[in-house]
Short mmCIF file of C-alpha atoms in Angstrom, two decimals:
data_model
loop_
_atom_site.label_atom_id
_atom_site.label_comp_id
_atom_site.label_asym_id
_atom_site.label_seq_id
_atom_site.Cartn_x
_atom_site.Cartn_y
_atom_site.Cartn_z
CA MET A 1 -37.04 0.35 12.55
CA ARG A 2 -34.16 1.99 10.62
CA ASN A 3 -30.66 0.81 9.84
CA LEU A 4 -28.02 3.47 10.28
CA CYS A 5 -24.45 3.18 9.06
CA MET A 6 -21.83 5.41 10.63
CA THR A 7 -18.11 6.02 10.28
CA VAL A 8 -16.14 6.64 13.46
CA SER A 9 -12.54 7.62 14.18
CA TYR A 10 -10.91 6.80 17.45
CA ASP A 11 -7.64 6.93 19.29
CA GLY A 12 -7.32 3.34 20.50
CA THR A 13 -4.69 4.09 23.15
CA ALA A 14 -7.06 3.96 26.12
CA TYR A 15 -9.20 1.04 24.90
CA ASN A 16 -9.18 -2.67 25.09
CA GLY A 17 -9.99 -2.78 21.37
CA PHE A 18 -13.18 -2.00 19.45
CA GLN A 19 -15.35 -4.93 20.45
CA ILE A 20 -16.96 -5.29 23.87
CA GLN A 21 -14.88 -7.48 26.19
CA PRO A 22 -15.51 -8.90 29.66
CA ILE A 23 -12.77 -6.57 31.00
CA GLY A 24 -11.77 -3.08 30.05
CA LYS A 25 -13.19 -0.08 28.27
CA THR A 26 -14.00 -0.68 24.57
CA VAL A 27 -14.95 1.64 21.73
CA GLN A 28 -18.13 -0.33 21.08
CA GLY A 29 -19.05 -0.07 24.76
CA GLU A 30 -18.62 3.75 24.73
CA ILE A 31 -20.68 4.16 21.55
CA GLU A 32 -23.51 1.93 22.83
CA ARG A 33 -23.52 3.93 26.12
CA ALA A 34 -23.75 7.20 24.17
CA MET A 35 -26.58 5.81 22.01
CA ALA A 36 -28.47 4.73 25.13
CA MET A 37 -28.08 8.23 26.59
CA LEU A 38 -29.29 9.78 23.36
CA THR A 39 -32.23 7.48 22.48
CA GLY A 40 -33.09 5.57 25.62
CA GLU A 41 -32.75 2.42 23.53
CA ASP A 42 -30.51 -0.47 24.59
CA VAL A 43 -28.99 -1.12 21.21
CA LYS A 44 -26.07 -3.18 19.93
CA ILE A 45 -23.80 -1.79 17.24
CA HIS A 46 -22.11 -3.99 14.64
CA GLY A 47 -18.59 -3.04 13.55
CA SER A 48 -16.94 -3.87 10.22
CA GLY A 49 -14.47 -5.86 12.26
CA ARG A 50 -12.54 -5.82 15.50
CA THR A 51 -9.47 -3.72 16.16
CA ASP A 52 -7.01 -4.89 18.83
CA ALA A 53 -6.24 -3.02 22.03
CA GLY A 54 -4.22 0.08 21.16
CA VAL A 55 -5.09 0.03 17.46
CA HIS A 56 -6.66 3.19 16.05
CA ALA A 57 -9.29 3.90 13.42
CA ARG A 58 -9.55 6.76 10.95
CA GLY A 59 -12.65 5.28 9.40
CA GLN A 60 -14.14 2.32 11.25
CA VAL A 61 -17.72 1.59 10.11
CA PHE A 62 -20.62 0.21 12.14
CA HIS A 63 -24.35 -0.22 11.61
CA VAL A 64 -27.08 -0.14 14.17
CA HIS A 65 -30.84 -0.79 14.10
CA THR A 66 -32.84 1.91 15.86
CA ASN A 67 -36.42 3.12 16.32
CA ALA A 68 -35.22 6.62 17.28
CA SER A 69 -36.66 9.32 14.99
CA ILE A 70 -33.68 11.70 15.20
CA PRO A 71 -32.84 12.91 11.64
CA VAL A 72 -29.85 11.05 10.33
CA SER A 73 -27.84 14.23 9.80
CA LYS A 74 -28.05 15.02 13.52
CA TRP A 75 -26.54 11.76 14.76
CA PRO A 76 -22.82 12.51 14.58
CA VAL A 77 -22.93 15.72 16.60
CA ALA A 78 -25.53 14.28 19.03
CA LEU A 79 -23.32 11.24 19.69
CA ASN A 80 -20.06 13.15 19.85
CA SER A 81 -21.41 15.37 22.61
CA ARG A 82 -22.02 12.17 24.61
CA LEU A 83 -18.76 10.39 23.70
CA PRO A 84 -15.33 10.81 25.22
CA GLN A 85 -12.98 13.02 23.19
CA ASP A 86 -10.97 10.06 21.82
CA ILE A 87 -13.94 8.78 19.83
CA VAL A 88 -15.45 10.95 17.07
CA VAL A 89 -18.36 9.91 14.84
CA LEU A 90 -17.83 11.47 11.41
CA THR A 91 -20.78 10.49 9.22
CA ALA A 92 -24.18 8.79 9.50
CA ILE A 93 -26.38 7.61 6.64
CA GLU A 94 -29.50 5.51 6.46
CA VAL A 95 -28.98 2.20 4.67
CA PRO A 96 -31.23 -0.70 3.65
CA LEU A 97 -32.19 -2.98 6.54
CA LEU A 98 -30.15 -5.83 5.04
CA PHE A 99 -26.91 -3.76 5.01
CA HIS A 100 -24.32 -5.28 7.32
CA SER A 101 -21.12 -3.36 8.05
CA ARG A 102 -18.98 -6.47 8.11
CA ARG A 103 -20.68 -8.76 5.57
CA SER A 104 -21.35 -5.99 3.05
CA ALA A 105 -17.74 -4.66 3.21
CA LYS A 106 -15.85 -4.99 -0.08
CA ARG A 107 -12.40 -3.64 0.82
CA LYS A 108 -10.52 -2.55 3.88
CA THR A 109 -7.39 -0.50 4.16
CA TYR A 110 -5.00 -0.53 7.12
CA ARG A 111 -2.04 1.77 7.65
CA TYR A 112 1.01 1.02 9.79
CA SER A 113 3.37 3.90 10.59
CA ILE A 114 7.01 3.67 11.66
CA ARG A 115 9.19 6.64 12.58
CA THR A 116 12.90 6.03 12.18
CA GLY A 117 15.50 8.17 13.84
CA LYS A 118 16.90 8.93 17.25
CA TYR A 119 13.76 10.36 18.80
CA PRO A 120 10.02 9.74 18.65
CA ASP A 121 7.74 12.65 17.79
CA VAL A 122 6.12 13.40 21.13
CA PHE A 123 2.86 14.44 19.45
CA ARG A 124 2.63 11.27 17.39
CA ARG A 125 4.05 8.85 19.98
CA ASN A 126 0.78 6.87 20.29
CA TYR A 127 0.32 6.58 16.52
CA GLU A 128 3.80 5.74 15.20
CA PHE A 129 6.09 2.89 16.12
CA HIS A 130 9.51 4.29 16.85
CA HIS A 131 12.44 2.46 15.25
CA TYR A 132 15.77 3.93 16.27
CA ASN A 133 17.84 2.49 13.44
CA PRO A 134 17.29 3.25 9.72
CA LEU A 135 15.32 0.71 7.69
CA ARG A 136 16.02 -0.55 4.18
CA VAL A 137 13.03 0.99 2.46
CA HIS A 138 13.66 -0.55 -0.97
CA ALA A 139 13.87 -4.07 0.47
CA MET A 140 10.65 -3.56 2.44
CA ARG A 141 8.86 -2.27 -0.67
CA ASP A 142 10.05 -5.30 -2.68
CA ALA A 143 8.86 -7.69 -0.02
CA MET A 144 5.44 -6.00 0.17
CA SER A 145 4.81 -6.70 -3.50
CA ALA A 146 4.99 -10.46 -2.83
CA LEU A 147 1.85 -10.13 -0.70
CA VAL A 148 -0.39 -8.73 -3.43
CA GLY A 149 -2.91 -11.13 -4.84
CA GLU A 150 -5.00 -14.00 -3.53
CA HIS A 151 -3.03 -16.08 -1.05
CA ASP A 152 -3.40 -18.37 1.96
CA PHE A 153 -2.11 -16.07 4.68
CA THR A 154 -1.61 -18.76 7.38
CA THR A 155 2.02 -17.59 7.74
CA PHE A 156 0.76 -14.19 8.79
CA THR A 157 -2.00 -15.02 11.20
CA SER A 158 -2.15 -15.86 14.85
CA ILE A 159 -1.92 -19.61 15.55
CA HIS A 160 -5.12 -19.01 17.56
CA SER A 161 -7.08 -18.13 14.43
CA THR A 162 -10.35 -20.02 14.28
CA LYS A 163 -11.23 -19.09 10.68
CA ARG A 164 -11.97 -22.01 8.38
CA SER A 165 -10.18 -20.36 5.46
CA HIS A 166 -7.03 -18.24 5.59
CA VAL A 167 -7.34 -17.23 1.93
CA ARG A 168 -7.59 -13.52 1.47
CA THR A 169 -6.81 -11.10 -1.36
CA ILE A 170 -4.57 -8.10 -0.97
CA TYR A 171 -5.41 -5.75 -3.81
CA LYS A 172 -2.75 -3.16 -3.10
CA ALA A 173 0.18 -2.76 -0.76
CA TRP A 174 2.24 0.44 -0.89
CA LEU A 175 4.65 2.49 1.13
CA GLU A 176 4.68 6.27 1.51
CA GLU A 177 7.54 8.24 2.99
CA GLU A 178 6.83 11.39 4.96
CA GLY A 179 10.11 12.77 6.26
CA ASP A 180 11.42 10.19 8.74
CA VAL A 181 8.08 8.36 8.83
CA LEU A 182 7.20 5.31 6.75
CA HIS A 183 3.51 4.65 6.15
CA PHE A 184 2.63 1.13 4.99
CA TYR A 185 -0.80 0.69 3.44
CA PHE A 186 -2.63 -2.57 2.75
CA THR A 187 -5.93 -2.81 0.94
CA GLY A 188 -7.64 -6.19 0.86
CA ASN A 189 -10.96 -7.97 0.87
CA GLY A 190 -10.38 -8.97 4.49
CA PHE A 191 -7.64 -9.42 7.05
CA LEU A 192 -7.05 -12.29 9.46
CA TYR A 193 -6.45 -11.90 13.16
CA ASN A 194 -3.09 -10.04 13.70
CA MET A 195 -2.38 -10.28 9.97
CA VAL A 196 -1.16 -6.72 9.39
CA ARG A 197 0.90 -6.70 12.60
CA ILE A 198 2.64 -9.98 11.73
CA ILE A 199 3.29 -8.79 8.17
CA MET A 200 4.79 -5.63 9.67
CA GLY A 201 6.98 -7.55 12.13
CA THR A 202 8.31 -9.50 9.13
CA LEU A 203 8.83 -6.41 7.03
CA MET A 204 10.79 -4.86 9.88
CA ARG A 205 13.12 -7.84 9.91
CA ILE A 206 13.67 -7.34 6.22
CA GLY A 207 14.14 -3.63 6.76
CA GLU A 208 16.74 -4.36 9.42
CA GLY A 209 18.62 -6.66 7.06
CA LYS A 210 17.94 -9.75 9.12
CA MET A 211 15.88 -11.35 6.32
CA GLU A 212 16.12 -11.10 2.53
CA ALA A 213 13.22 -9.43 0.72
CA ALA A 214 13.12 -12.37 -1.65
CA ARG A 215 12.22 -14.68 1.22
CA MET A 216 8.78 -13.06 1.55
CA ALA A 217 7.19 -15.16 -1.25
CA ALA A 218 8.63 -18.40 0.12
CA ILE A 219 7.52 -17.90 3.69
CA LEU A 220 4.06 -16.88 2.47
CA ALA A 221 3.87 -20.09 0.41
CA ALA A 222 5.02 -22.22 3.40
CA ARG A 223 1.89 -21.40 5.40
CA ASP A 224 3.92 -21.57 8.60
CA ARG A 225 3.56 -18.86 11.27
CA SER A 226 6.97 -19.73 12.71
CA LEU A 227 8.71 -18.42 9.61
CA ALA A 228 7.28 -14.92 9.95
CA GLY A 229 8.54 -12.18 12.19
CA PRO A 230 7.04 -11.20 15.49
CA LYS A 231 3.77 -9.32 15.81
CA ALA A 232 4.49 -5.60 15.54
CA MET A 233 3.30 -3.25 18.32
CA ALA A 234 -0.39 -2.28 18.13
CA HIS A 235 -0.02 1.47 18.38
CA GLY A 236 1.47 1.91 14.92
CA LEU A 237 -1.67 0.44 13.29
CA THR A 238 -4.73 2.35 12.06
CA LEU A 239 -7.84 0.99 10.36
CA TRP A 240 -7.76 3.53 7.59
CA SER A 241 -11.01 2.91 5.67
CA VAL A 242 -13.71 0.42 4.88
CA GLU A 243 -15.29 0.45 1.45
CA TYR A 244 -18.71 -0.68 0.27
CA GLU A 245 -20.46 -0.78 -3.04
CA GLU A 246 -22.68 2.20 -3.53
CA LEU A 247 -21.60 3.96 -0.32
CA ASP A 248 -19.19 6.85 -0.49
CA PHE A 249 -18.39 8.10 3.01
CA GLU A 250 -15.92 10.68 1.83
CA ARG A 251 -18.65 12.24 -0.32
CA GLU A 252 -21.04 12.11 2.64
CA ALA A 253 -18.52 13.79 4.86
CA ARG A 254 -18.25 16.68 2.44
CA GLN A 255 -22.00 17.30 2.42
CA MET B 1 31.17 22.23 36.64
CA ARG B 2 29.61 22.34 33.14
CA ASN B 3 26.68 24.22 31.74
CA LEU B 4 24.51 22.12 29.42
CA CYS B 5 21.82 23.54 27.17
CA MET B 6 19.07 21.19 25.95
CA THR B 7 16.01 21.40 23.77
CA VAL B 8 12.97 19.45 24.86
CA SER B 9 9.58 18.72 23.30
CA TYR B 10 6.59 17.86 25.39
CA ASP B 11 2.89 17.16 25.21
CA GLY B 12 1.62 19.48 27.94
CA THR B 13 -1.78 17.74 28.28
CA ALA B 14 -0.97 15.91 31.49
CA TYR B 15 1.09 18.68 33.14
CA ASN B 16 0.47 21.62 35.33
CA GLY B 17 2.76 23.62 33.08
CA PHE B 18 6.53 23.65 32.64
CA GLN B 19 7.62 25.18 35.92
CA ILE B 20 7.55 23.39 39.26
CA GLN B 21 4.40 24.20 41.21
CA PRO B 22 3.28 23.37 44.77
CA ILE B 23 0.60 21.08 43.28
CA GLY B 24 0.59 18.88 40.21
CA LYS B 25 3.03 17.19 37.88
CA THR B 26 5.27 19.62 35.92
CA VAL B 27 7.66 19.16 33.03
CA GLN B 28 10.51 20.69 35.02
CA GLY B 29 9.79 18.31 37.91
CA GLU B 30 9.91 15.28 35.61
CA ILE B 31 13.17 16.40 33.99
CA GLU B 32 14.82 17.11 37.34
CA ARG B 33 13.75 13.70 38.58
CA ALA B 34 15.23 12.03 35.49
CA MET B 35 18.49 13.96 35.93
CA ALA B 36 18.68 12.87 39.55
CA MET B 37 18.19 9.27 38.52
CA LEU B 38 20.88 9.61 35.87
CA THR B 39 23.53 11.55 37.74
CA GLY B 40 22.70 11.30 41.43
CA GLU B 41 22.87 15.10 41.53
CA ASP B 42 20.03 17.15 42.93
CA VAL B 43 20.02 19.79 40.19
CA LYS B 44 17.67 22.58 39.20
CA ILE B 45 17.01 23.20 35.49
CA HIS B 46 16.30 26.71 34.14
CA GLY B 47 13.73 26.99 31.33
CA SER B 48 13.65 29.76 28.69
CA GLY B 49 10.26 30.60 30.14
CA ARG B 50 7.15 29.01 31.62
CA THR B 51 4.44 27.40 29.67
CA ASP B 52 0.91 27.18 31.13
CA ALA B 53 -0.91 24.02 32.11
CA GLY B 54 -1.88 22.20 28.91
CA VAL B 55 0.45 24.17 26.63
CA HIS B 56 2.89 22.12 24.56
CA ALA B 57 6.45 22.62 23.39
CA ARG B 58 8.14 21.63 20.20
CA GLY B 59 11.45 23.24 21.20
CA GLN B 60 11.53 24.46 24.79
CA VAL B 61 15.09 25.21 25.93
CA PHE B 62 16.64 24.84 29.38
CA HIS B 63 20.12 24.97 30.86
CA VAL B 64 21.50 23.12 33.81
CA HIS B 65 24.79 23.14 35.72
CA THR B 66 26.20 19.69 36.35
CA ASN B 67 29.33 17.98 37.58
CA ALA B 68 28.39 14.76 35.81
CA SER B 69 30.99 13.58 33.33
CA ILE B 70 28.59 11.91 30.87
CA PRO B 71 29.53 12.99 27.31
CA VAL B 72 27.17 15.67 26.08
CA SER B 73 26.01 13.60 23.08
CA LYS B 74 24.74 10.85 25.41
CA TRP B 75 22.44 13.05 27.45
CA PRO B 76 19.26 13.06 25.30
CA VAL B 77 18.94 9.28 25.00
CA ALA B 78 20.00 8.77 28.68
CA LEU B 79 17.35 11.23 29.89
CA ASN B 80 14.63 10.01 27.54
CA SER B 81 14.95 6.47 28.88
CA ARG B 82 14.18 7.93 32.35
CA LEU B 83 11.43 10.32 31.25
CA PRO B 84 7.72 9.61 30.64
CA GLN B 85 6.84 9.27 26.95
CA ASP B 86 5.21 12.68 26.74
CA ILE B 87 8.58 14.43 27.31
CA VAL B 88 11.38 13.99 24.76
CA VAL B 89 14.81 15.67 25.00
CA LEU B 90 16.01 16.35 21.46
CA THR B 91 19.46 17.95 21.71
CA ALA B 92 22.14 18.76 24.32
CA ILE B 93 25.15 20.96 23.85
CA GLU B 94 27.72 22.35 26.21
CA VAL B 95 27.56 26.16 26.55
CA PRO B 96 29.61 28.78 28.36
CA LEU B 97 28.92 28.96 32.10
CA LEU B 98 27.38 32.38 31.72
CA PHE B 99 24.78 31.14 29.19
CA HIS B 100 21.24 31.45 30.56
CA SER B 101 18.34 29.91 28.69
CA ARG B 102 15.94 32.80 29.48
CA ARG B 103 18.28 35.79 29.66
CA SER B 104 20.31 34.82 26.61
CA ALA B 105 17.23 34.10 24.44
CA LYS B 106 16.91 36.48 21.48
CA ARG B 107 13.65 35.35 19.88
CA LYS B 108 10.79 33.02 20.68
CA THR B 109 8.16 31.61 18.40
CA TYR B 110 4.76 30.34 19.47
CA ARG B 111 2.20 28.57 17.34
CA TYR B 112 -1.53 28.43 17.97
CA SER B 113 -3.60 25.93 15.96
CA ILE B 114 -7.31 26.01 15.24
CA ARG B 115 -9.25 23.35 13.41
CA THR B 116 -12.45 24.61 11.83
CA GLY B 117 -15.23 22.27 10.70
CA LYS B 118 -17.86 20.00 12.16
CA TYR B 119 -15.48 17.55 13.78
CA PRO B 120 -12.18 17.58 15.64
CA ASP B 121 -9.37 15.36 14.38
CA VAL B 122 -9.27 12.69 17.05
CA PHE B 123 -5.47 12.29 16.67
CA ARG B 124 -4.83 16.05 17.07
CA ARG B 125 -7.54 16.78 19.66
CA ASN B 126 -5.07 17.80 22.36
CA TYR B 127 -3.06 20.07 20.02
CA GLU B 128 -5.70 21.95 18.06
CA PHE B 129 -8.54 24.13 19.31
CA HIS B 130 -11.71 23.00 17.56
CA HIS B 131 -13.87 25.76 16.19
CA TYR B 132 -17.07 24.48 14.69
CA ASN B 133 -17.91 27.53 12.51
CA PRO B 134 -15.72 28.83 9.74
CA LEU B 135 -13.48 31.79 10.52
CA ARG B 136 -12.72 34.89 8.36
CA VAL B 137 -9.14 34.11 7.60
CA HIS B 138 -8.42 37.35 5.70
CA ALA B 139 -9.68 39.48 8.59
CA MET B 140 -7.59 37.54 11.10
CA ARG B 141 -4.50 37.94 8.92
CA ASP B 142 -5.12 41.68 8.64
CA ALA B 143 -5.55 42.03 12.37
CA MET B 144 -2.33 40.10 13.06
CA SER B 145 -0.28 42.61 11.07
CA ALA B 146 -1.26 45.35 13.54
CA LEU B 147 0.67 43.48 16.26
CA VAL B 148 4.02 43.48 14.47
CA GLY B 149 6.60 45.93 15.88
CA GLU B 150 7.46 47.29 19.31
CA HIS B 151 4.32 47.93 21.39
CA ASP B 152 3.07 48.09 24.91
CA PHE B 153 1.06 44.85 25.08
CA THR B 154 -0.87 45.62 28.28
CA THR B 155 -4.15 44.99 26.37
CA PHE B 156 -2.97 41.43 25.74
CA THR B 157 -1.69 40.40 29.08
CA SER B 158 -3.23 39.09 32.25
CA ILE B 159 -4.26 41.81 34.70
CA HIS B 160 -2.23 39.80 37.18
CA SER B 161 1.04 40.49 35.27
CA THR B 162 3.78 41.70 37.64
CA LYS B 163 6.22 42.77 34.91
CA ARG B 164 7.46 46.34 35.24
CA SER B 165 7.35 46.87 31.47
CA HIS B 166 4.76 45.50 29.03
CA VAL B 167 6.75 46.65 26.03
CA ARG B 168 7.67 43.80 23.72
CA THR B 169 8.55 43.45 20.05
CA ILE B 170 6.76 41.08 17.69
CA TYR B 171 9.09 40.60 14.70
CA LYS B 172 6.76 38.43 12.69
CA ALA B 173 3.16 37.21 12.85
CA TRP B 174 1.87 34.94 10.15
CA LEU B 175 -0.90 32.47 9.40
CA GLU B 176 -0.51 29.17 7.57
CA GLU B 177 -3.44 27.11 6.35
CA GLU B 178 -3.20 23.34 6.33
CA GLY B 179 -6.55 21.94 5.10
CA ASP B 180 -9.13 22.87 7.75
CA VAL B 181 -6.42 23.87 10.22
CA LEU B 182 -5.17 27.40 10.76
CA HIS B 183 -1.70 27.76 12.33
CA PHE B 184 -0.92 31.17 13.77
CA TYR B 185 2.78 31.92 14.38
CA PHE B 186 4.21 34.75 16.47
CA THR B 187 7.92 35.49 16.75
CA GLY B 188 9.01 38.08 19.25
CA ASN B 189 11.70 39.09 21.72
CA GLY B 190 9.54 38.00 24.56
CA PHE B 191 5.90 37.29 25.47
CA LEU B 192 3.93 38.42 28.51
CA TYR B 193 1.85 36.17 30.69
CA ASN B 194 -1.07 34.77 28.62
CA MET B 195 -0.16 37.15 25.78
CA VAL B 196 -0.51 34.74 22.87
CA ARG B 197 -3.71 33.19 24.28
CA ILE B 198 -5.35 36.62 24.71
CA ILE B 199 -4.23 37.68 21.22
CA MET B 200 -5.78 34.44 19.93
CA GLY B 201 -9.04 34.98 21.80
CA THR B 202 -9.22 38.45 20.18
CA LEU B 203 -8.36 37.13 16.74
CA MET B 204 -11.13 34.54 17.07
CA ARG B 205 -13.65 37.31 17.77
CA ILE B 206 -12.44 39.00 14.61
CA GLY B 207 -12.58 35.69 12.70
CA GLU B 208 -16.19 35.20 13.92
CA GLY B 209 -17.14 38.64 12.66
CA LYS B 210 -17.84 39.97 16.16
CA MET B 211 -15.05 42.54 15.93
CA GLU B 212 -13.59 44.45 13.00
CA ALA B 213 -10.01 43.65 12.01
CA ALA B 214 -9.25 47.38 11.95
CA ARG B 215 -10.05 47.54 15.71
CA MET B 216 -6.88 45.64 16.51
CA ALA B 217 -4.55 48.66 16.35
CA ALA B 218 -6.90 50.75 18.46
CA ILE B 219 -7.36 48.22 21.26
CA LEU B 220 -3.59 47.60 21.30
CA ALA B 221 -2.99 51.34 21.68
CA ALA B 222 -5.57 51.60 24.45
CA ARG B 223 -3.51 49.37 26.83
CA ASP B 224 -6.73 48.05 28.34
CA ARG B 225 -7.21 44.31 28.89
CA SER B 226 -10.99 44.65 28.98
CA LEU B 227 -11.00 45.57 25.26
CA ALA B 228 -9.39 42.32 24.18
CA GLY B 229 -11.13 38.95 23.70
CA PRO B 230 -11.09 36.11 26.21
CA LYS B 231 -8.01 33.98 26.80
CA ALA B 232 -8.02 31.14 24.23
CA MET B 233 -7.84 27.52 25.45
CA ALA B 234 -4.35 26.33 26.38
CA HIS B 235 -4.27 23.16 24.30
CA GLY B 236 -4.02 24.92 20.94
CA LEU B 237 -0.73 26.60 21.93
CA THR B 238 2.78 25.29 21.36
CA LEU B 239 6.10 26.93 22.23
CA TRP B 240 7.60 26.36 18.80
CA SER B 241 11.21 27.43 19.13
CA VAL B 242 13.62 29.60 21.12
CA GLU B 243 16.50 31.22 19.32
CA TYR B 244 19.92 32.36 20.60
CA GLU B 245 22.85 34.02 18.98
CA GLU B 246 25.51 31.51 17.94
CA LEU B 247 23.40 28.42 18.80
CA ASP B 248 21.70 26.46 16.09
CA PHE B 249 19.65 23.62 17.55
CA GLU B 250 18.36 22.46 14.21
CA ARG B 251 21.92 22.00 13.04
CA GLU B 252 22.79 20.15 16.23
CA ALA B 253 19.80 17.86 15.80
CA ARG B 254 20.98 16.82 12.35
CA GLN B 255 24.41 15.79 13.64
#
């Protein structure tokens, strides 16, 4: 029995999220099907976390226990040839049996992308939220800084959250401009259900001038979902990377 | 009666090319349907040229005669709200009645994109041809230079071409590298059926070391399709821009 850890990128447009659901195609379902085709084993993969329907991943991570003897370096190409084109496995490494893609994760980074301007970019339409009117970038950047640190993020999670604790730490939150596109990055030790999307819906209100940037700290402290903005559309969101101690996927990818 | 000239971008993945065909969805068909919804007129649009099934456009140009009194500045947004998301009209201007998007065109630019490396980029998979093995960039660049100038391009057109003359002028041919992606640009006064795709199939042979770069001039001079490489896949190709005298779409787009 071996434990394999893989990174996978996917275009979430056609999927009902990462995790297997009673209804709809899922990324997990497609990967498990490809693994069964490859190995004959009926295995279950374990993701670092769920992504919602329509959310993408540049570097989702999963682990899987397998008895297959295929050399670890062969796994990505072997799986990709059995996967649909909107799912691409990028790296595979063997890890200790106790490694768990979710429990061992130290930091995750999400990116949310917004294109402002009259027209969407037809080639990025499924990966950028299109916002016709300009946004106040400085105000959004100011408001983001209020989120950094350890906080109870109840304000920014679904009222259906079943987590016992809503305390999470955001280590970094930053905004990059690329022409008419704004990329919002959030790195934290974990994210609650819908957290990035509700933060983004709130930041958009601030960017539209409907809320003051200085309000961000107050609504965070209030722990009241009704004070935040609406949940932003899924398609602007990408799970950018998941980090672990002693694992460097970028280095692996270069080898 | 007015003559309107518009630029349109589209993701060609889902279409049987630009021009209306007996079978399959086409970009022209979608635009004419949107215009009928908007104006009630049963109009025919005239593109600057066809693009094959799966080929994209950043800046295709068409003209259309209309009696509708909608101000020209309102057309792009009005059409986009009636078009599928993979077609986006970017500019509209009024032009003299004699303007013809194909006959008045002075220069066209196509781009062909190839990603080399082990894995495709899942977010660019429909816009980049994926080539697993590295390519000899210098040799490809050398071979491209042999195409510049006025030549009979019979070697690089479909044997089904019905054009009387295969003489065309390539003003510029250049290669840009963006990480693992190679972008090949060709600007000319016109392009024959499949011409860029057959040129690219030939350049890939050269890039793979299966043909010498110096052969390019000789096979061009031979006017023999059988000496060229295969037709490259459609999805790497994008109609980048169409240029006219006294029309500046980029300037229009900024207004």
